[in-house]
Coordinates of C-alpha atoms in Angstrom, one line a residue:
M1222 CA 102.1 115.5 60.6
L1223 CA 105.7 116.2 61.6
N1224 CA 104.7 117.1 65.2
R1225 CA 102.7 113.9 65.5
F1226 CA 105.7 111.9 64.3
L1227 CA 107.9 113.7 66.8
L1228 CA 105.4 113.1 69.6
V1229 CA 105.4 109.3 68.9
L1230 CA 109.2 109.5 68.8
T1231 CA 109.2 111.2 72.2
I1232 CA 107.1 108.5 73.7
L1233 CA 109.3 105.8 72.2
L1234 CA 112.4 107.4 73.4
F1235 CA 110.9 107.7 76.9
A1236 CA 110.1 104.0 76.8
A1237 CA 113.6 103.1 75.7
L1238 CA 115.3 105.2 78.4
T1239 CA 113.1 103.8 81.2
F1240 CA 113.7 100.3 80.0
S1241 CA 117.5 100.9 79.9
V1242 CA 117.3 102.1 83.5
S1243 CA 115.6 98.8 84.4
V1244 CA 118.3 96.8 82.7
I1245 CA 121.4 98.7 83.8
T1246 CA 120.6 99.4 87.5
P1247 CA 121.8 96.5 89.6
S1248 CA 119.2 94.8 91.8
F1249 CA 118.2 96.7 94.9
E1250 CA 120.4 99.7 94.1
A1251 CA 117.4 102.0 93.7
P1252 CA 115.8 103.8 96.7
D1253 CA 113.8 101.4 98.9
E1254 CA 113.6 98.8 96.1
M1255 CA 114.4 95.9 98.4
A1256 CA 111.6 96.9 100.7
H1257 CA 109.1 97.1 97.8
Y1258 CA 110.3 93.8 96.6
Y1259 CA 109.9 92.3 100.1
F1260 CA 106.2 93.4 100.0
V1261 CA 105.6 91.5 96.7
R1262 CA 107.6 88.5 98.0
Y1263 CA 105.5 88.4 101.2
L1264 CA 102.3 88.4 99.2
W1265 CA 103.5 85.4 97.2
L1266 CA 104.8 83.4 100.2
N1267 CA 101.9 84.2 102.6
R1268 CA 98.9 85.0 100.4
A1269 CA 98.2 87.9 102.8
L1270 CA 99.2 91.5 103.3
P1271 CA 102.3 92.1 105.5
I1272 CA 101.9 93.7 108.9
L1273 CA 104.4 96.3 110.1
Q1274 CA 106.0 94.9 113.3
L1275 CA 107.9 97.0 115.7
N1276 CA 111.3 95.2 115.7
D1277 CA 114.8 95.8 114.4
M1278 CA 115.1 95.9 110.6
A1279 CA 117.6 93.6 108.9
L1280 CA 118.9 93.4 105.4
D1281 CA 117.0 90.1 104.8
D1282 CA 113.8 91.6 106.3
P1283 CA 113.3 95.1 104.9
Q1284 CA 109.7 95.4 106.2
Y1285 CA 109.5 99.2 106.6
E1286 CA 107.3 99.5 103.5
S1287 CA 104.8 97.0 104.9
F1288 CA 102.3 99.8 105.9
Q1289 CA 101.8 100.8 102.2
P1290 CA 98.5 100.2 100.4
P1291 CA 98.5 97.1 98.2
V1292 CA 97.4 97.9 94.6
Y1293 CA 100.8 98.4 93.1
Y1294 CA 102.2 95.2 94.8
V1295 CA 99.2 93.1 93.7
L1296 CA 99.7 94.3 90.1
A1297 CA 103.4 93.5 90.3
L1298 CA 102.8 90.0 91.7
A1299 CA 100.3 89.3 88.9
A1300 CA 102.9 90.3 86.3
A1301 CA 105.6 88.1 88.0
W1302 CA 103.3 85.1 88.3
P1303 CA 105.1 83.1 85.6
I1304 CA 108.4 83.3 87.4
A1305 CA 106.9 83.6 91.0
D1306 CA 109.1 80.7 92.2
E1307 CA 112.0 83.1 92.1
L1308 CA 110.2 85.1 94.7
S1309 CA 110.5 82.2 97.1
R1310 CA 114.3 82.5 97.2
P1311 CA 115.8 84.3 100.2
I1312 CA 117.2 87.8 99.8
Y1313 CA 120.8 87.0 100.2
Y1314 CA 122.7 90.2 99.3
K1315 CA 125.6 91.5 101.5
L1316 CA 126.5 95.1 102.1
N1317 CA 129.4 96.5 100.1
P1318 CA 132.2 97.2 102.6
F1319 CA 133.8 99.6 100.1
V1320 CA 130.8 101.9 99.3
T1321 CA 131.6 105.6 99.5
A1322 CA 129.9 107.6 102.2
D1323 CA 129.8 110.7 100.0
F1324 CA 126.3 111.3 98.9
N1325 CA 127.1 114.5 97.0
S1326 CA 130.0 113.6 94.8
L1327 CA 129.7 113.6 91.0
N1328 CA 132.7 111.2 90.8
S1329 CA 132.3 107.7 89.5
D1330 CA 133.5 106.1 92.8
N1331 CA 132.2 103.0 94.5
K1332 CA 128.5 103.8 95.1
N1333 CA 126.9 100.4 95.0
G1334 CA 125.4 99.7 98.4
L1335 CA 125.5 95.9 97.9
L1336 CA 127.8 93.2 96.5
H1337 CA 126.6 91.7 93.2
G1338 CA 127.4 88.4 91.6
G1339 CA 126.8 86.6 88.3
D1340 CA 123.1 86.4 89.0
D1341 CA 122.9 90.1 88.2
Q1342 CA 124.2 89.7 84.7
F1343 CA 121.8 89.3 81.8
P1344 CA 119.8 87.1 81.3
Y1345 CA 119.7 87.1 85.1
S1346 CA 118.7 84.3 87.5
S1347 CA 117.3 83.7 90.9
T1348 CA 116.3 86.9 92.8
P1349 CA 117.6 89.3 90.2
R1350 CA 115.4 87.7 87.5
A1351 CA 112.4 88.5 89.7
V1352 CA 113.6 92.0 90.3
H1353 CA 114.0 92.7 86.6
V1354 CA 110.5 91.3 85.8
L1355 CA 108.9 93.4 88.5
R1356 CA 110.7 96.4 87.0
L1357 CA 109.0 95.8 83.7
V1358 CA 105.7 96.6 85.5
S1359 CA 107.0 100.0 86.3
V1360 CA 108.2 100.5 82.7
A1361 CA 104.7 99.6 81.5
L1362 CA 103.0 102.0 83.9
G1363 CA 105.4 104.7 82.7
I1364 CA 104.4 104.1 79.1
V1365 CA 100.7 104.2 79.9
N1366 CA 101.3 107.4 81.9
A1367 CA 103.2 108.9 79.0
L1368 CA 100.2 108.2 76.7
L1369 CA 97.8 109.8 79.2
L1370 CA 100.1 112.8 79.6
V1371 CA 100.0 113.4 75.9
Q1372 CA 96.2 113.1 76.0
L1373 CA 96.1 115.6 78.9
G1374 CA 98.3 118.0 76.9
G1375 CA 95.9 117.8 74.0
L1376 CA 93.0 118.7 76.3
V1377 CA 94.9 121.7 77.8
F1378 CA 96.9 123.1 74.9
R1379 CA 95.1 121.8 71.8
Q1380 CA 98.0 123.1 69.6
S1381 CA 100.3 120.2 68.5
E1382 CA 103.5 122.3 68.9
E1383 CA 102.6 123.1 72.5
V1384 CA 101.6 119.5 73.2
L1385 CA 105.0 118.3 71.9
A1386 CA 107.0 120.8 74.0
Y1387 CA 104.9 119.9 77.1
G1388 CA 105.3 116.2 76.5
A1389 CA 109.1 116.5 76.2
L1390 CA 109.3 118.6 79.4
A1391 CA 107.0 116.2 81.3
L1392 CA 108.6 113.0 80.2
F1393 CA 112.3 113.7 80.3
V1394 CA 112.8 114.9 83.9
P1395 CA 115.8 112.6 85.0
G1396 CA 114.3 111.6 88.3
Y1397 CA 111.0 110.8 86.6
L1398 CA 112.7 108.6 84.0
Y1399 CA 114.6 106.8 86.7
S1400 CA 111.6 106.1 88.9
F1401 CA 109.8 104.3 86.1
G1402 CA 112.7 101.9 85.6
V1403 CA 112.7 100.5 89.1
I1404 CA 110.4 98.8 91.6
N1405 CA 108.5 101.6 93.3
N1406 CA 104.8 102.3 94.1
D1407 CA 105.4 105.9 93.2
N1408 CA 104.8 104.8 89.7
A1409 CA 101.2 103.8 90.4
I1410 CA 100.4 107.0 92.1
I1411 CA 102.0 109.1 89.3
L1412 CA 99.7 107.3 86.8
A1413 CA 96.7 107.8 89.0
G1414 CA 97.6 111.5 89.4
T1415 CA 97.7 112.0 85.6
A1416 CA 94.3 110.3 85.2
I1417 CA 92.8 112.3 88.1
T1418 CA 94.1 115.6 86.5
G1419 CA 92.6 114.7 83.1
L1420 CA 89.2 113.7 84.6
C1421 CA 89.2 116.9 86.7
W1422 CA 89.9 118.9 83.5
L1423 CA 87.0 117.2 81.6
L1424 CA 84.6 117.7 84.5
A1425 CA 85.5 121.4 84.8
E1426 CA 84.3 121.7 81.2
K1427 CA 81.3 119.3 81.6
P1428 CA 80.4 119.2 85.3
D1429 CA 77.2 117.1 84.6
S1430 CA 79.0 114.1 83.2
L1431 CA 77.9 111.2 85.4
F1432 CA 80.4 108.8 83.6
A1433 CA 83.3 111.2 84.4
W1434 CA 82.4 111.5 88.1
V1435 CA 82.2 107.7 88.5
G1436 CA 85.5 107.4 86.7
L1437 CA 87.1 110.0 89.0
A1438 CA 85.8 108.1 92.0
I1439 CA 87.2 104.8 90.9
V1440 CA 90.6 106.3 89.9
Y1441 CA 90.8 108.1 93.2
G1442 CA 90.0 105.0 95.1
L1443 CA 92.7 103.1 93.2
A1444 CA 95.1 106.0 93.9
T1445 CA 94.4 105.9 97.6
L1446 CA 95.0 102.1 97.6
S1447 CA 98.3 102.7 95.8
K1448 CA 100.0 105.2 98.0
L1449 CA 99.0 107.4 100.9
T1450 CA 100.2 110.6 99.2
A1451 CA 97.0 110.3 97.2
A1452 CA 95.7 112.7 99.9
G1453 CA 97.6 115.4 97.9
F1454 CA 94.9 115.2 95.2
V1455 CA 92.2 116.3 97.6
P1456 CA 92.7 120.1 96.9
A1457 CA 92.4 119.5 93.2
I1458 CA 89.1 117.6 93.7
A1459 CA 87.8 120.2 96.1
L1460 CA 88.6 122.9 93.5
L1461 CA 86.8 120.9 90.9
V1462 CA 83.7 120.7 93.1
L1463 CA 83.8 124.5 93.7
M1464 CA 84.1 125.2 89.9
S1465 CA 81.4 122.7 89.1
W1466 CA 79.0 124.2 91.7
N1467 CA 79.5 127.6 90.0
K1468 CA 79.1 126.3 86.5
T1469 CA 76.4 123.7 86.6
T1470 CA 72.8 124.4 85.7
N1471 CA 71.6 121.4 87.8
R1472 CA 73.0 121.5 91.3
R1473 CA 70.8 118.6 92.4
H1474 CA 72.5 116.3 89.9
L1475 CA 75.9 117.7 91.0
I1476 CA 75.1 116.9 94.7
R1477 CA 74.2 113.4 93.5
N1478 CA 77.5 113.1 91.6
I1479 CA 79.5 114.3 94.6
G1480 CA 77.8 111.8 96.8
L1481 CA 78.6 109.1 94.3
L1482 CA 82.3 110.2 94.3
A1483 CA 82.5 110.0 98.1
G1484 CA 80.4 106.8 98.3
I1485 CA 82.4 104.8 95.7
W1486 CA 85.7 106.0 97.2
L1487 CA 84.6 104.9 100.7
M1488 CA 83.4 101.5 99.5
M1489 CA 86.8 101.0 97.7
T1490 CA 89.0 102.2 100.5
G1491 CA 87.1 101.7 103.8
W1492 CA 88.4 98.2 104.4
W1493 CA 92.0 99.5 104.3
F1494 CA 91.5 102.3 106.8
W1495 CA 89.6 99.9 109.1
R1496 CA 92.4 97.4 108.8
N1497 CA 94.9 100.0 109.9
I1498 CA 92.8 101.1 112.8
S1499 CA 92.5 97.5 113.9
L1500 CA 96.3 96.8 113.5
Y1501 CA 97.9 100.1 114.4
G1502 CA 95.3 102.2 116.1
E1503 CA 95.5 104.8 113.3
L1504 CA 94.1 105.3 109.8
T1505 CA 97.3 105.1 107.8
G1506 CA 100.1 103.2 109.7
V1507 CA 102.5 106.1 109.0
H1508 CA 103.2 106.7 112.7
R1509 CA 104.0 103.0 113.1
M1510 CA 106.5 103.3 110.2
M1511 CA 108.1 106.4 111.7
L1512 CA 108.5 104.7 115.1
L1513 CA 110.2 101.8 113.3
T1514 CA 112.6 104.1 111.3
G1515 CA 113.3 106.4 114.2
E1516 CA 111.7 109.5 112.8
A1517 CA 108.7 109.8 115.2
G1518 CA 110.6 111.9 117.7
Q1519 CA 111.7 114.6 115.3
N1520 CA 110.0 118.0 115.2
S1521 CA 107.9 117.7 112.0
W1522 CA 108.1 121.3 110.8
S1523 CA 111.8 121.9 111.5
H1524 CA 112.6 118.5 110.0
A1525 CA 110.5 119.3 106.9
W1526 CA 112.2 122.6 106.4
E1527 CA 115.6 121.1 106.7
S1528 CA 114.6 118.4 104.1
V1529 CA 113.5 120.9 101.5
P1530 CA 116.9 121.1 99.6
W1531 CA 117.1 117.3 99.6
I1532 CA 113.5 116.9 98.5
W1533 CA 114.0 119.4 95.7
Q1534 CA 117.0 117.6 94.4
S1535 CA 115.4 114.2 94.8
F1536 CA 112.4 115.3 92.8
W1537 CA 114.4 116.3 89.8
G1538 CA 116.9 113.5 90.1
R1539 CA 119.3 111.9 92.5
L1540 CA 119.8 108.6 90.9
A1541 CA 120.6 105.1 92.3
T1542 CA 120.0 105.1 96.1
Q1543 CA 120.2 108.9 95.8
H1544 CA 124.0 108.7 95.7
F1545 CA 124.3 110.3 92.3
P1546 CA 123.3 114.0 92.3
L1547 CA 123.0 115.8 89.0
P1548 CA 125.2 118.8 88.1
R1549 CA 124.1 122.0 89.8
I1550 CA 123.1 123.6 86.5
V1551 CA 120.3 121.0 86.1
Y1552 CA 118.6 121.9 89.4
D1553 CA 119.0 125.6 88.7
S1554 CA 117.5 125.2 85.2
F1555 CA 114.5 123.3 86.6
G1556 CA 114.1 126.0 89.2
V1557 CA 113.9 128.7 86.5
L1558 CA 111.3 126.6 84.6
T1559 CA 109.3 126.1 87.8
A1560 CA 109.3 129.9 88.5
L1561 CA 108.3 130.7 85.0
S1562 CA 105.5 128.1 85.1
L1563 CA 104.1 129.7 88.3

């Protein structure tokens, strides 16, 4: 009973911390938040998906996220509908001329990238009001994900003490907490990933469950339409298929279920890939985005290797527009935990 109480308390604390992030962080001071906001604003003003144009980016036209799939943004717009008139207002922020150029300092120096006025003070008004309402969508997705993570922990560990420890470790990663307090489509793909992991675990135990296969197909379709990194779930699904093939007593039904998985996913996502081919001549639009941001000419492998330390730190937590690193001991501790888990 005590562990159940502590587990509920853990989820409530997670919700409180993500909500505090959404309130405290000034508008557009999170990574790519203005570009994600632009996507939602474009949907409202044009009643259509944005198209990634090859032109110079400006502060009032942060279009470089326009290649992203639409599920997260449609959900955010639906939540913001009561105050959608605020989305019609222009994005008027000016760059902060006094911002520090030091990305690696732990000092509390001038790290805000933009100048903020009275509109950014609670209860907010104009564009900041829309920003903070959209952030509540991320908070809600984080709470749902926390509940699913606990359910997944119960499936895997079964013992309440282990589920409590797993829940605390999973929910209180600083970068994870911060992400669910700001506008970011990562929050949709994280939730989808938790659901996919849980469904794969269930299907590994009961590979003949038609309901679970259909559920996996729908969730993976939504994941693909939330963020292109959903491709990272393919190895897990492939492993599930292999395990199911070895475990099932009815391979004919399994082949049918795999066909359903592929067919439902294709019906859900095919229009998106066709749109990208028609507009950009490619399946995803990523190359168009890289041309726009100047990354297309870089050697991909060497660039990826050089980015590993930055990616490692960003995963565990570099807050705000990644200007705020955590103390070295935090990254080292998570490194030890990662090695032990492997």
